[in-house]
CSV table of C-alpha atoms in Angstrom, one decimal:
chain,number,residue,atom,x,y,z
A,1,LEU,CA,16.5,81.0,-47.8
A,2,ALA,CA,17.4,78.8,-44.8
A,3,LYS,CA,18.4,80.7,-41.7
A,4,THR,CA,21.7,79.6,-40.1
A,5,THR,CA,22.9,79.8,-36.5
A,6,GLN,CA,26.6,79.6,-35.5
A,7,PRO,CA,28.6,80.6,-32.5
A,8,ILE,CA,29.6,84.3,-32.3
A,9,SER,CA,33.1,83.5,-31.3
A,10,MET,CA,35.6,80.7,-30.6
A,11,ASP,CA,39.1,80.6,-29.2
A,12,SER,CA,41.8,78.0,-30.0
A,13,TYR,CA,45.5,77.5,-29.8
A,14,GLU,CA,48.0,76.8,-32.5
A,15,GLY,CA,48.2,73.2,-33.6
A,16,GLN,CA,44.7,72.3,-32.4
A,17,GLU,CA,41.8,71.1,-34.5
A,18,VAL,CA,38.9,73.6,-34.6
A,19,ASN,CA,35.3,72.5,-35.3
A,20,ILE,CA,32.7,75.2,-36.0
A,21,THR,CA,29.1,74.0,-36.1
A,22,CYS,CA,26.3,75.6,-38.0
A,23,SER,CA,22.6,74.9,-37.5
A,24,HIS,CA,20.2,75.1,-40.5
A,25,ASN,CA,17.0,73.4,-39.3
A,26,ASN,CA,14.9,74.4,-42.3
A,27,ILE,CA,17.3,73.5,-45.0
A,28,ALA,CA,15.5,72.6,-48.3
A,29,THR,CA,16.2,69.6,-50.5
A,30,ASN,CA,18.1,71.5,-53.1
A,31,ASP,CA,20.1,73.7,-50.8
A,32,TYR,CA,23.9,73.5,-50.5
A,33,ILE,CA,26.0,74.4,-47.5
A,34,THR,CA,28.8,76.8,-48.2
A,35,TRP,CA,31.5,78.3,-45.9
A,36,TYR,CA,33.4,81.5,-46.4
A,37,GLN,CA,36.4,82.9,-44.5
A,38,GLN,CA,37.2,86.5,-44.0
A,39,PHE,CA,40.5,87.8,-42.8
A,40,PRO,CA,40.7,91.3,-41.3
A,41,SER,CA,40.8,94.0,-43.9
A,42,GLN,CA,40.0,91.6,-46.7
A,43,GLY,CA,36.9,90.4,-48.6
A,44,PRO,CA,35.3,87.0,-47.8
A,45,ARG,CA,36.9,84.0,-49.5
A,46,PHE,CA,35.0,80.8,-50.4
A,47,ILE,CA,36.6,77.8,-48.6
A,48,ILE,CA,34.3,74.8,-49.0
A,49,GLN,CA,30.9,73.6,-50.1
A,50,GLY,CA,28.9,70.4,-49.6
A,51,TYR,CA,25.5,68.8,-49.9
A,52,LYS,CA,25.8,65.7,-47.7
A,53,THR,CA,28.3,63.4,-45.8
A,54,LYS,CA,31.9,64.7,-46.0
A,55,VAL,CA,33.8,67.0,-48.2
A,56,THR,CA,37.5,67.7,-47.8
A,57,ASN,CA,39.9,70.1,-49.6
A,58,GLU,CA,43.3,71.5,-48.9
A,59,VAL,CA,41.9,74.1,-46.5
A,60,ALA,CA,39.2,72.3,-44.5
A,61,SER,CA,36.7,69.5,-44.1
A,62,LEU,CA,32.9,69.8,-44.0
A,63,PHE,CA,30.8,67.2,-42.2
A,64,ILE,CA,27.1,67.0,-42.9
A,65,PRO,CA,24.9,64.5,-41.1
A,66,ALA,CA,22.2,62.6,-42.9
A,67,ASP,CA,19.4,64.9,-41.8
A,68,ARG,CA,21.4,67.9,-43.0
A,69,LYS,CA,20.0,70.2,-40.3
A,70,SER,CA,23.5,71.1,-39.2
A,71,SER,CA,27.1,71.1,-40.6
A,72,THR,CA,30.5,71.2,-39.1
A,73,LEU,CA,33.5,73.0,-40.5
A,74,SER,CA,36.7,71.4,-39.4
A,75,LEU,CA,40.1,73.2,-39.5
A,76,PRO,CA,43.0,70.8,-38.9
A,77,ARG,CA,45.9,72.0,-36.8
A,78,VAL,CA,45.2,75.7,-36.9
A,79,SER,CA,47.8,78.4,-37.0
A,80,LEU,CA,47.7,82.1,-36.1
A,81,SER,CA,46.9,82.8,-39.7
A,82,ASP,CA,43.6,81.0,-39.4
A,83,THR,CA,42.3,83.8,-37.2
A,84,ALA,CA,39.3,85.1,-39.2
A,85,VAL,CA,35.6,85.2,-39.3
A,86,TYR,CA,33.9,82.1,-40.7
A,87,TYR,CA,30.5,82.3,-42.3
A,88,CYS,CA,28.1,79.5,-42.9
A,89,LEU,CA,25.6,80.0,-45.7
A,90,VAL,CA,22.8,77.8,-47.2
A,91,VAL,CA,22.2,78.5,-50.8
A,92,PRO,CA,19.8,76.8,-53.3
A,93,SER,CA,21.3,75.1,-56.3
A,94,GLY,CA,20.5,76.1,-59.8
A,95,GLY,CA,20.9,79.5,-61.3
A,96,TYR,CA,22.0,82.4,-59.2
A,97,ASN,CA,20.8,82.9,-55.6
A,98,LYS,CA,21.7,85.7,-53.2
A,99,LEU,CA,24.3,85.0,-50.6
A,100,ILE,CA,23.0,86.0,-47.2
A,101,PHE,CA,25.9,86.5,-44.8
A,102,GLY,CA,25.1,86.3,-41.1
A,103,ALA,CA,27.3,87.5,-38.3
A,104,GLY,CA,29.7,84.6,-38.7
A,105,THR,CA,32.0,83.0,-36.1
A,106,ARG,CA,35.0,85.0,-35.1
A,107,LEU,CA,37.8,82.5,-34.5
A,108,ALA,CA,40.9,83.7,-32.6
A,109,VAL,CA,43.9,81.4,-32.6
A,110,HIS,CA,46.4,82.0,-29.8
A,111,PRO,CA,50.1,81.1,-29.6
B,1,ASP,CA,44.5,86.4,-63.0
B,2,ALA,CA,44.7,89.5,-60.8
B,3,GLY,CA,41.4,88.8,-59.1
B,4,VAL,CA,38.8,91.4,-58.6
B,5,ILE,CA,40.3,94.9,-58.5
B,6,GLN,CA,38.8,97.8,-56.6
B,7,SER,CA,39.8,101.4,-56.4
B,8,PRO,CA,40.4,103.4,-54.4
B,9,ARG,CA,41.3,101.3,-51.4
B,10,HIS,CA,40.6,104.1,-49.0
B,11,GLU,CA,38.5,107.2,-49.4
B,12,VAL,CA,38.0,110.0,-47.0
B,13,THR,CA,35.5,112.6,-47.9
B,14,GLU,CA,33.3,115.2,-46.4
B,15,MET,CA,29.5,115.0,-46.0
B,16,GLY,CA,27.7,116.2,-49.1
B,17,GLN,CA,30.5,115.2,-51.5
B,18,GLU,CA,30.1,112.8,-54.4
B,19,VAL,CA,31.9,109.5,-54.0
B,20,THR,CA,32.6,107.0,-56.8
B,21,LEU,CA,33.9,103.5,-56.2
B,22,ARG,CA,35.3,101.4,-59.0
B,23,CYS,CA,35.5,97.7,-59.7
B,24,LYS,CA,37.0,95.5,-62.3
B,25,PRO,CA,35.6,91.9,-62.1
B,26,ILE,CA,37.6,88.8,-63.0
B,27,SER,CA,37.7,88.4,-66.8
B,28,GLY,CA,35.0,86.0,-68.0
B,29,HIS,CA,32.8,86.4,-65.0
B,30,ASP,CA,29.2,87.5,-65.9
B,31,TYR,CA,27.9,88.3,-62.5
B,32,LEU,CA,29.0,91.3,-60.5
B,33,PHE,CA,28.0,92.2,-56.9
B,34,TRP,CA,28.3,95.2,-54.7
B,35,TYR,CA,28.3,94.7,-50.9
B,36,ARG,CA,28.6,96.9,-47.9
B,37,GLN,CA,30.0,95.9,-44.6
B,38,THR,CA,29.6,97.6,-41.3
B,39,MET,CA,30.0,96.5,-37.7
B,40,MET,CA,26.3,97.1,-37.0
B,41,ARG,CA,24.8,95.5,-40.1
B,42,GLY,CA,27.4,93.0,-41.2
B,43,LEU,CA,27.8,92.2,-44.9
B,44,GLU,CA,24.9,93.3,-47.0
B,45,LEU,CA,24.2,92.9,-50.7
B,46,LEU,CA,23.4,96.2,-52.4
B,47,ILE,CA,23.0,95.3,-56.0
B,48,TYR,CA,24.1,92.7,-58.6
B,49,PHE,CA,24.5,92.6,-62.3
B,50,ASN,CA,24.3,89.8,-64.8
B,51,ASN,CA,25.8,90.4,-68.2
B,52,ASN,CA,26.1,94.1,-67.4
B,53,VAL,CA,22.4,94.4,-66.6
B,54,PRO,CA,21.2,95.3,-63.1
B,55,ILE,CA,19.1,92.4,-61.8
B,56,ASP,CA,18.3,93.2,-58.2
B,57,ASP,CA,18.9,96.5,-56.6
B,58,SER,CA,16.6,96.0,-53.6
B,59,GLY,CA,19.6,96.3,-51.2
B,60,MET,CA,20.4,99.8,-52.4
B,61,PRO,CA,19.7,102.0,-49.3
B,62,GLU,CA,18.2,105.0,-51.0
B,63,ASP,CA,18.3,107.2,-54.1
B,64,ARG,CA,21.6,108.6,-53.1
B,65,PHE,CA,23.2,105.4,-54.2
B,66,SER,CA,23.5,104.4,-57.9
B,67,ALA,CA,25.5,101.7,-59.7
B,68,LYS,CA,26.4,101.2,-63.3
B,69,MET,CA,28.1,98.6,-65.4
B,70,PRO,CA,28.9,100.1,-68.8
B,71,ASN,CA,30.8,97.0,-69.9
B,72,ALA,CA,31.9,93.6,-68.8
B,73,SER,CA,35.1,94.8,-67.2
B,74,PHE,CA,34.0,97.8,-65.3
B,75,SER,CA,31.4,98.9,-62.7
B,76,THR,CA,30.9,101.9,-60.5
B,77,LEU,CA,29.0,102.6,-57.3
B,78,LYS,CA,28.3,106.2,-56.7
B,79,ILE,CA,27.0,108.0,-53.6
B,80,GLN,CA,25.7,111.5,-54.1
B,81,PRO,CA,25.5,113.2,-51.7
B,82,SER,CA,27.5,111.2,-49.2
B,83,GLU,CA,26.6,111.1,-45.5
B,84,PRO,CA,28.5,110.0,-42.4
B,85,ARG,CA,26.3,106.9,-42.1
B,86,ASP,CA,27.6,105.7,-45.4
B,87,SER,CA,31.0,105.1,-43.8
B,88,ALA,CA,31.7,101.4,-44.4
B,89,VAL,CA,33.8,99.0,-46.4
B,90,TYR,CA,32.4,98.4,-49.8
B,91,PHE,CA,33.2,95.1,-51.6
B,92,CYS,CA,32.8,94.2,-55.2
B,93,ALA,CA,32.6,90.5,-56.1
B,94,SER,CA,32.2,88.5,-59.3
B,95,THR,CA,31.4,85.0,-60.4
B,96,THR,CA,30.0,83.0,-63.3
B,97,LEU,CA,27.4,80.2,-63.5
B,98,GLY,CA,30.1,78.1,-65.2
B,99,LEU,CA,31.8,77.7,-61.8
B,100,SER,CA,29.3,77.7,-58.9
B,101,THR,CA,27.0,80.6,-58.1
B,102,ASP,CA,28.0,80.1,-54.4
B,103,THR,CA,31.6,80.8,-55.3
B,104,GLN,CA,32.0,84.5,-55.4
B,105,TYR,CA,35.4,86.2,-55.6
B,106,PHE,CA,35.6,89.3,-53.6
B,107,GLY,CA,37.9,92.3,-54.1
B,108,PRO,CA,40.0,93.8,-51.3
B,109,GLY,CA,37.3,96.4,-50.6
B,110,THR,CA,37.2,100.2,-50.4
B,111,ARG,CA,37.1,101.7,-46.9
B,112,LEU,CA,35.0,104.8,-47.1
B,113,THR,CA,35.0,107.4,-44.4
B,114,VAL,CA,32.5,110.3,-44.6
B,115,LEU,CA,33.3,113.1,-42.2
Protein backbone atom coordinates (compact mmCIF):
# COMPACT_ATOMS: atom_id res chain seq x y z
CA LEU A 1 0.00 0.00 0.00
CA ALA A 2 1.30 3.44 -0.94
CA LYS A 3 2.50 5.51 1.99
CA THR A 4 0.97 8.98 2.35
CA THR A 5 2.38 12.16 3.87
CA GLN A 6 0.25 15.11 4.90
CA PRO A 7 0.69 18.05 7.28
CA ILE A 8 0.03 17.29 10.93
CA SER A 9 -2.07 20.40 11.47
CA MET A 10 -3.48 23.47 9.77
CA ASP A 11 -5.28 26.58 10.93
CA SER A 12 -7.82 28.64 9.03
CA TYR A 13 -10.58 31.18 9.55
CA GLU A 14 -14.23 31.02 8.74
CA GLY A 15 -15.03 31.79 5.13
CA GLN A 16 -11.59 30.90 3.79
CA GLU A 17 -10.76 28.15 1.33
CA VAL A 18 -8.58 25.42 2.80
CA ASN A 19 -6.31 23.20 0.74
CA ILE A 20 -4.75 20.11 2.30
CA THR A 21 -2.07 18.43 0.23
CA CYS A 22 -1.14 14.77 0.48
CA SER A 23 1.97 13.19 -1.01
CA HIS A 24 1.90 9.61 -2.27
CA ASN A 25 5.04 9.23 -4.35
CA ASN A 26 4.81 5.47 -4.82
CA ILE A 27 1.16 5.31 -5.85
CA ALA A 28 0.41 2.37 -8.15
CA THR A 29 -1.50 2.40 -11.41
CA ASN A 30 -4.64 0.85 -9.94
CA ASP A 31 -4.68 2.91 -6.72
CA TYR A 32 -7.43 5.37 -5.87
CA ILE A 33 -7.05 8.38 -3.58
CA THR A 34 -9.61 8.59 -0.82
CA TRP A 35 -10.22 11.17 1.89
CA TYR A 36 -11.97 10.71 5.20
CA GLN A 37 -13.05 13.30 7.75
CA GLN A 38 -13.30 12.67 11.50
CA PHE A 39 -15.05 15.01 13.88
CA PRO A 40 -14.27 14.84 17.60
CA SER A 41 -16.00 11.93 19.31
CA GLN A 42 -17.21 10.46 16.02
CA GLY A 43 -16.06 7.79 13.62
CA PRO A 44 -14.37 8.73 10.34
CA ARG A 45 -16.63 9.66 7.43
CA PHE A 46 -15.85 9.16 3.74
CA ILE A 47 -15.87 12.50 1.94
CA ILE A 48 -14.37 12.09 -1.52
CA GLN A 49 -12.45 9.75 -3.80
CA GLY A 50 -10.64 10.22 -7.11
CA TYR A 51 -8.27 8.64 -9.60
CA LYS A 52 -7.07 11.60 -11.67
CA THR A 53 -7.81 15.24 -12.58
CA LYS A 54 -10.60 16.76 -10.52
CA VAL A 55 -13.54 15.42 -8.56
CA THR A 56 -16.13 17.60 -6.86
CA ASN A 57 -19.04 16.82 -4.60
CA GLU A 58 -21.20 18.76 -2.18
CA VAL A 59 -18.54 18.65 0.52
CA ALA A 60 -15.18 19.13 -1.19
CA SER A 61 -13.07 19.04 -4.33
CA LEU A 62 -10.15 16.75 -4.98
CA PHE A 63 -7.38 17.79 -7.35
CA ILE A 64 -4.99 15.16 -8.68
CA PRO A 65 -2.16 16.14 -11.06
CA ALA A 66 -1.20 14.03 -14.04
CA ASP A 67 1.64 12.21 -12.26
CA ARG A 68 -0.71 11.34 -9.37
CA LYS A 69 2.12 11.60 -6.85
CA SER A 70 0.13 14.06 -4.78
CA SER A 71 -3.43 15.21 -4.30
CA THR A 72 -5.10 18.25 -2.79
CA LEU A 73 -8.33 18.27 -0.85
CA SER A 74 -10.04 21.64 -1.17
CA LEU A 75 -12.70 22.81 1.27
CA PRO A 76 -14.48 25.93 0.04
CA ARG A 77 -15.45 28.62 2.53
CA VAL A 78 -14.88 26.65 5.72
CA SER A 79 -16.96 27.12 8.83
CA LEU A 80 -16.31 26.26 12.45
CA SER A 81 -18.03 22.93 11.87
CA ASP A 82 -15.30 21.89 9.44
CA THR A 83 -12.89 21.59 12.37
CA ALA A 84 -11.86 17.94 12.14
CA VAL A 85 -9.07 15.55 11.27
CA TYR A 86 -8.72 14.81 7.56
CA TYR A 87 -7.15 11.55 6.42
CA CYS A 88 -5.66 10.86 2.99
CA LEU A 89 -5.61 7.20 1.97
CA VAL A 90 -4.40 5.37 -1.12
CA VAL A 91 -6.30 2.17 -1.81
CA PRO A 92 -6.02 -0.32 -4.68
CA SER A 93 -9.11 -0.85 -6.78
CA GLY A 94 -10.84 -4.20 -7.12
CA GLY A 95 -12.02 -6.37 -4.28
CA TYR A 96 -11.52 -5.36 -0.71
CA ASN A 97 -8.29 -3.78 0.52
CA LYS A 98 -7.40 -2.61 3.98
CA LEU A 99 -7.73 1.07 4.78
CA ILE A 100 -4.55 2.27 6.45
CA PHE A 101 -5.19 5.49 8.34
CA GLY A 102 -2.17 7.68 9.04
CA ALA A 103 -2.06 10.51 11.55
CA GLY A 104 -4.17 12.77 9.35
CA THR A 105 -4.26 16.56 9.24
CA ARG A 106 -5.89 18.29 12.18
CA LEU A 107 -7.71 21.33 10.79
CA ALA A 108 -8.75 24.04 13.22
CA VAL A 109 -11.13 26.70 11.92
CA HIS A 110 -11.22 29.90 13.95
CA PRO A 111 -13.93 32.59 14.11
CA ASP B 1 -31.16 3.69 7.59
CA ALA B 2 -29.93 4.16 11.14
CA GLY B 3 -26.31 3.65 10.18
CA VAL B 4 -23.89 1.45 12.07
CA ILE B 5 -25.01 1.00 15.65
CA GLN B 6 -22.61 0.35 18.50
CA SER B 7 -23.23 -0.33 22.15
CA PRO B 8 -22.42 0.64 24.74
CA ARG B 9 -21.21 4.15 23.88
CA HIS B 10 -19.12 4.31 27.02
CA GLU B 11 -17.74 1.52 29.17
CA VAL B 12 -15.75 1.83 32.35
CA THR B 13 -14.45 -1.34 33.90
CA GLU B 14 -11.74 -2.59 36.18
CA MET B 15 -8.66 -4.46 35.14
CA GLY B 16 -9.29 -8.16 34.81
CA GLN B 17 -12.96 -7.87 33.92
CA GLU B 18 -14.48 -9.14 30.70
CA VAL B 19 -15.68 -6.50 28.26
CA THR B 20 -18.04 -7.09 25.34
CA LEU B 21 -18.59 -4.50 22.66
CA ARG B 22 -21.46 -4.83 20.21
CA CYS B 23 -22.06 -3.75 16.65
CA LYS B 24 -24.96 -3.83 14.23
CA PRO B 25 -23.82 -3.10 10.66
CA ILE B 26 -25.89 -1.37 8.01
CA SER B 27 -28.42 -3.76 6.51
CA GLY B 28 -27.16 -5.26 3.27
CA HIS B 29 -23.49 -4.66 3.99
CA ASP B 30 -21.40 -7.82 3.79
CA TYR B 31 -18.13 -6.47 5.23
CA LEU B 32 -17.70 -5.59 8.89
CA PHE B 33 -14.60 -4.10 10.50
CA TRP B 34 -13.42 -3.48 14.04
CA TYR B 35 -10.96 -0.64 14.61
CA ARG B 36 -9.26 0.76 17.70
CA GLN B 37 -8.19 4.37 18.05
CA THR B 38 -5.73 5.78 20.56
CA MET B 39 -3.72 8.97 20.68
CA MET B 40 -0.47 7.04 20.49
CA ARG B 41 -1.28 4.59 17.70
CA GLY B 42 -4.04 6.31 15.77
CA LEU B 43 -6.73 4.27 14.04
CA GLU B 44 -5.85 0.60 13.70
CA LEU B 45 -7.76 -2.20 12.00
CA LEU B 46 -8.19 -5.13 14.38
CA ILE B 47 -10.20 -7.62 12.33
CA TYR B 48 -12.65 -7.76 9.48
CA PHE B 49 -15.39 -10.13 8.37
CA ASN B 50 -16.87 -10.88 4.98
CA ASN B 51 -20.24 -12.63 4.93
CA ASN B 52 -19.88 -13.31 8.67
CA VAL B 53 -16.53 -15.09 8.21
CA PRO B 54 -13.37 -13.62 9.76
CA ILE B 55 -10.98 -12.85 6.91
CA ASP B 56 -8.05 -11.07 8.54
CA ASP B 57 -7.43 -10.90 12.27
CA SER B 58 -3.77 -9.94 12.03
CA GLY B 59 -4.49 -6.68 13.82
CA MET B 60 -5.87 -8.33 16.94
CA PRO B 61 -3.32 -7.46 19.62
CA GLU B 62 -3.30 -10.74 21.51
CA ASP B 63 -5.32 -13.72 22.62
CA ARG B 64 -7.24 -11.64 25.11
CA PHE B 65 -9.14 -10.20 22.16
CA SER B 66 -11.74 -12.17 20.24
CA ALA B 67 -14.44 -11.24 17.75
CA LYS B 68 -17.47 -13.05 16.44
CA MET B 69 -20.15 -12.44 13.87
CA PRO B 70 -22.93 -15.00 14.43
CA ASN B 71 -25.15 -13.45 11.76
CA ALA B 72 -25.23 -10.66 9.19
CA SER B 73 -26.67 -8.14 11.60
CA PHE B 74 -24.57 -8.57 14.71
CA SER B 75 -20.95 -8.73 15.80
CA THR B 76 -19.13 -8.66 19.12
CA LEU B 77 -15.61 -7.78 20.18
CA LYS B 78 -14.64 -9.29 23.49
CA ILE B 79 -11.67 -8.54 25.72
CA GLN B 80 -10.96 -11.00 28.49
CA PRO B 81 -9.27 -10.15 30.76
CA SER B 82 -9.15 -6.41 30.16
CA GLU B 83 -6.07 -4.31 30.96
CA PRO B 84 -5.56 -0.55 31.32
CA ARG B 85 -3.66 -0.43 28.02
CA ASP B 86 -6.85 -1.56 26.26
CA SER B 87 -8.38 1.83 27.01
CA ALA B 88 -9.31 3.33 23.64
CA VAL B 89 -12.23 4.14 21.36
CA TYR B 90 -13.38 1.08 19.45
CA PHE B 91 -15.12 1.64 16.14
CA CYS B 92 -17.15 -0.73 14.06
CA ALA B 93 -17.59 -0.07 10.34
CA SER B 94 -19.37 -1.77 7.46
CA THR B 95 -19.46 -1.67 3.69
CA THR B 96 -20.24 -3.73 0.61
CA LEU B 97 -18.46 -4.27 -2.67
CA GLY B 98 -21.60 -3.06 -4.37
CA LEU B 99 -20.67 0.47 -3.30
CA SER B 100 -16.95 0.98 -3.12
CA THR B 101 -14.65 -0.84 -0.79
CA ASP B 102 -13.07 2.47 0.12
CA THR B 103 -16.38 3.74 1.45
CA GLN B 104 -16.70 2.36 4.93
CA TYR B 105 -19.45 3.57 7.22
CA PHE B 106 -18.30 3.95 10.78
CA GLY B 107 -20.34 3.74 13.91
CA PRO B 108 -20.14 6.30 16.73
CA GLY B 109 -17.64 4.21 18.65
CA THR B 110 -17.39 2.79 22.15
CA ARG B 111 -15.10 4.63 24.52
CA LEU B 112 -13.55 2.01 26.79
CA THR B 113 -11.78 2.91 30.00
CA VAL B 114 -10.06 0.16 31.95
CA LEU B 115 -9.05 1.22 35.45
